[in-house]
Coordinates of C-alpha atoms in Angstrom, one line a residue:
M1 CA 18.4 24.3 -31.9
L2 CA 17.4 27.4 -32.9
S3 CA 14.3 27.7 -35.0
S4 CA 12.6 30.3 -33.4
N5 CA 13.3 33.9 -36.2
T6 CA 13.2 35.5 -32.7
V7 CA 16.5 34.0 -31.7
L8 CA 19.4 37.1 -31.6
K9 CA 23.2 35.9 -31.6
P10 CA 26.2 38.4 -32.2
N11 CA 28.7 37.8 -34.7
T12 CA 32.0 37.6 -31.7
N13 CA 34.6 37.2 -34.7
L14 CA 34.0 38.8 -37.6
Q15 CA 34.6 42.7 -38.9
P16 CA 31.4 44.3 -39.5
P17 CA 29.4 44.8 -41.2
F18 CA 29.6 40.6 -41.8
Y19 CA 26.4 38.8 -40.5
Y20 CA 26.0 34.9 -40.0
S21 CA 22.7 32.5 -40.0
T22 CA 23.1 29.6 -37.1
S23 CA 19.9 28.3 -39.1
S24 CA 22.6 27.7 -41.4
S25 CA 24.3 24.1 -41.8
Q26 CA 27.3 27.0 -43.1
Q27 CA 28.2 30.1 -42.2
Q28 CA 27.1 32.1 -44.1
H29 CA 29.1 35.6 -44.7
H30 CA 27.8 39.0 -45.9
D31 CA 29.3 42.0 -46.8
S32 CA 26.7 45.0 -46.8
S33 CA 29.3 47.6 -47.6
S34 CA 33.3 46.5 -49.0
N35 CA 35.4 43.7 -49.9
P36 CA 34.2 40.4 -48.2
Q37 CA 37.9 39.7 -48.5
Q38 CA 38.8 42.0 -45.3
S39 CA 40.6 40.7 -42.4
H40 CA 39.2 39.6 -39.7
F41 CA 39.6 40.0 -35.4
H42 CA 38.2 39.3 -32.4
L43 CA 36.1 42.5 -32.1
P44 CA 35.0 43.4 -28.4
R45 CA 32.3 42.9 -26.4
K46 CA 30.6 45.6 -26.6
Y47 CA 31.0 46.4 -30.3
R48 CA 29.7 43.1 -31.4
Q49 CA 26.5 43.3 -34.5
I50 CA 23.4 42.0 -33.0
L51 CA 21.5 39.6 -36.1
L52 CA 17.4 38.6 -36.1
I53 CA 18.1 35.5 -37.3
S54 CA 15.0 34.5 -39.7
S55 CA 14.9 30.5 -39.8
K56 CA 13.1 30.5 -42.6
N57 CA 15.8 33.0 -45.0
T58 CA 19.7 31.0 -44.2
T59 CA 20.4 31.8 -48.3
P60 CA 20.6 35.8 -49.6
M61 CA 20.6 36.7 -53.3
A62 CA 22.3 39.1 -54.8
H63 CA 19.2 41.7 -54.3
Q64 CA 18.6 41.0 -51.6
T65 CA 18.7 43.9 -48.9
P66 CA 21.4 42.7 -45.7
P67 CA 19.4 42.1 -42.8
L68 CA 18.9 44.8 -40.2
A69 CA 21.1 45.1 -37.2
V70 CA 19.0 45.3 -33.9
P71 CA 20.2 47.2 -30.6
A72 CA 21.6 44.2 -28.2
I73 CA 19.6 43.0 -24.9
P74 CA 18.9 45.8 -22.6
N75 CA 16.9 47.9 -25.5
P76 CA 14.3 50.6 -24.9
S77 CA 12.1 48.9 -26.0
I78 CA 10.8 48.1 -22.8
K79 CA 10.7 50.8 -20.0
L80 CA 12.9 48.3 -17.7
L81 CA 12.2 48.1 -14.0
F82 CA 14.5 45.6 -13.1
V83 CA 17.1 42.5 -13.7
E84 CA 16.9 39.3 -12.3
M85 CA 20.2 37.4 -12.8
G86 CA 21.3 33.4 -12.3
V87 CA 23.2 30.2 -13.8
G88 CA 22.3 27.0 -14.5
Y89 CA 24.1 23.5 -14.8
D90 CA 24.3 19.5 -16.2
Q91 CA 26.0 18.3 -15.0
H92 CA 24.9 14.1 -16.1
G93 CA 23.6 14.8 -20.3
Q94 CA 25.5 17.1 -21.5
D95 CA 22.3 18.8 -22.4
V96 CA 22.6 21.9 -22.5
T97 CA 19.0 23.5 -22.5
K98 CA 18.2 22.3 -19.3
A99 CA 21.2 24.0 -18.2
A100 CA 19.0 27.0 -20.0
M101 CA 16.1 26.3 -18.5
R102 CA 18.1 26.0 -14.9
A103 CA 19.8 29.3 -15.3
C104 CA 17.1 31.2 -16.0
R105 CA 14.8 28.8 -13.3
D106 CA 17.4 30.5 -10.7
A107 CA 16.8 33.8 -11.9
I108 CA 12.9 34.4 -11.6
T109 CA 12.0 32.4 -8.7
S110 CA 13.9 34.5 -5.8
N111 CA 11.4 36.9 -6.3
S112 CA 8.6 38.0 -6.4
V113 CA 7.0 41.1 -8.7
P114 CA 3.1 42.6 -6.8
A115 CA 3.7 46.7 -8.6
F116 CA 1.6 44.5 -11.7
R117 CA -1.0 43.1 -10.2
A118 CA -1.2 45.6 -7.3
G119 CA -1.7 48.7 -9.2
S120 CA 1.9 50.4 -8.2
I121 CA 2.4 51.6 -11.5
P122 CA 0.2 53.6 -12.2
G123 CA -1.5 53.1 -16.1
V124 CA 0.2 49.5 -16.2
S125 CA -1.2 46.1 -15.7
F126 CA -0.7 42.8 -15.1
E127 CA -1.2 42.1 -19.0
E128 CA 1.7 44.6 -19.5
M129 CA 4.9 42.9 -18.2
K130 CA 7.2 42.8 -20.8
L131 CA 10.2 40.9 -20.1
Q132 CA 14.1 40.1 -22.5
I133 CA 16.2 36.9 -21.8
K134 CA 19.9 36.6 -22.4
L135 CA 21.9 34.1 -22.1
G136 CA 25.3 33.5 -22.1
V137 CA 25.7 29.8 -23.6
P138 CA 29.4 28.2 -24.9
Q139 CA 29.3 28.8 -28.1
P140 CA 30.2 24.7 -29.4
L141 CA 26.6 24.5 -27.9
Q142 CA 24.6 27.6 -29.0
D143 CA 22.9 25.2 -32.5
S144 CA 22.0 22.3 -30.1
L145 CA 19.9 25.1 -27.7
D146 CA 16.1 25.2 -28.0
V147 CA 14.5 28.2 -27.4
E148 CA 11.3 27.3 -26.7
K149 CA 12.5 24.8 -24.2
V150 CA 14.0 27.5 -22.2
K151 CA 10.9 30.7 -23.7
S152 CA 8.5 28.0 -22.0
V153 CA 10.1 28.2 -17.5
F154 CA 8.6 31.9 -17.9
P155 CA 5.2 31.8 -16.7
Y156 CA 4.6 35.8 -17.0
G157 CA 5.2 38.1 -19.7
E158 CA 5.6 38.6 -23.2
I159 CA 9.1 38.1 -24.5
M160 CA 9.9 40.7 -26.5
H161 CA 14.1 40.0 -27.3
F162 CA 16.1 36.8 -26.7
E163 CA 18.9 36.7 -27.2
V164 CA 22.4 33.3 -26.7
V165 CA 25.8 35.4 -26.6
D166 CA 28.9 33.6 -26.3
G167 CA 29.0 33.0 -22.6
G168 CA 28.8 30.4 -19.8
L169 CA 31.3 27.7 -19.1
I170 CA 31.8 23.5 -20.4
C171 CA 33.8 22.0 -17.9
S172 CA 34.5 18.6 -16.3
S173 CA 32.6 17.3 -13.8
G174 CA 34.6 15.2 -12.1
V175 CA 33.0 12.1 -12.8
H176 CA 31.5 9.7 -16.1
V177 CA 28.0 8.2 -15.0
E178 CA 26.8 6.9 -17.9
E179 CA 23.4 5.5 -16.4
M180 CA 22.4 9.3 -15.6
G181 CA 22.5 9.9 -19.2
D182 CA 26.8 10.9 -19.6
K183 CA 28.0 10.3 -23.1
T184 CA 31.5 12.5 -21.6
D185 CA 32.5 13.7 -17.6
E186 CA 31.6 17.6 -19.0
C187 CA 29.5 19.5 -17.3
Y188 CA 27.6 22.8 -19.1
I189 CA 27.2 25.9 -17.0
V190 CA 24.6 28.7 -18.4
N191 CA 24.1 32.3 -17.2
A192 CA 20.6 34.2 -17.2
A193 CA 19.5 38.1 -17.4
V194 CA 16.6 38.4 -17.4
Y195 CA 15.2 42.4 -17.7
V196 CA 11.7 43.2 -17.0
G197 CA 9.8 45.8 -18.6
Y198 CA 6.2 47.0 -19.4

C-alpha cells in the first residue's frame, strides 16, 4: 500500500490545478483557482502535475492551503551523474510490488559505482550518494504498491524522491497456475528509472 509520505503520483486525468490523494479511498479533487466543475481532459505527460502525497491529511478543509506541487523526477535537488533503467515482471501471483522490486534490481545490479568510494569526485564521499526513483506502474495497481519494500532494494544512497507514474503493463502470461499463487493469468510489468547523484 502507498503508506510513505514521500510517494509522488501524477494526476493524469484532470486539468491543472486539480490533484488527488491516493491514500484516500475516495479521491478528493481540489481546485486552487476557479471553478471545480471545469471539463476534464487527458493531460500530456510533460504537463502533468506531480503532488507530494501525505497519508496523514487526506481531507482538506476549506481554510487549509492546497498542497504544493513538486518537480517531476529528475529534478535539481541532486547533481545528476547517471541514470540506471530496468524492467521487472511478476508472471505468477499478481504481486505488483515484486515486479517493482525486480525492476529496481534490474536497474542497479549490472552497474558498479566506484567513483564515490575512490574519491574520483573532489569533496564528495560515499555517504553523499543521493537517489531519485521513478516507477512506471499500471494505474489500477498503484494503490497496492508497497513503497517501503521497493525502497529496501537499494543498499546505498539516500532516496530523495520517489515517484510513481502511469506505466508498465498488465498482460496475459498465457497460463493460470493455481499452485504458483495465480488468481488470474495476468502478468504485471513495471519499469524503473534510478537517478544517481550527490
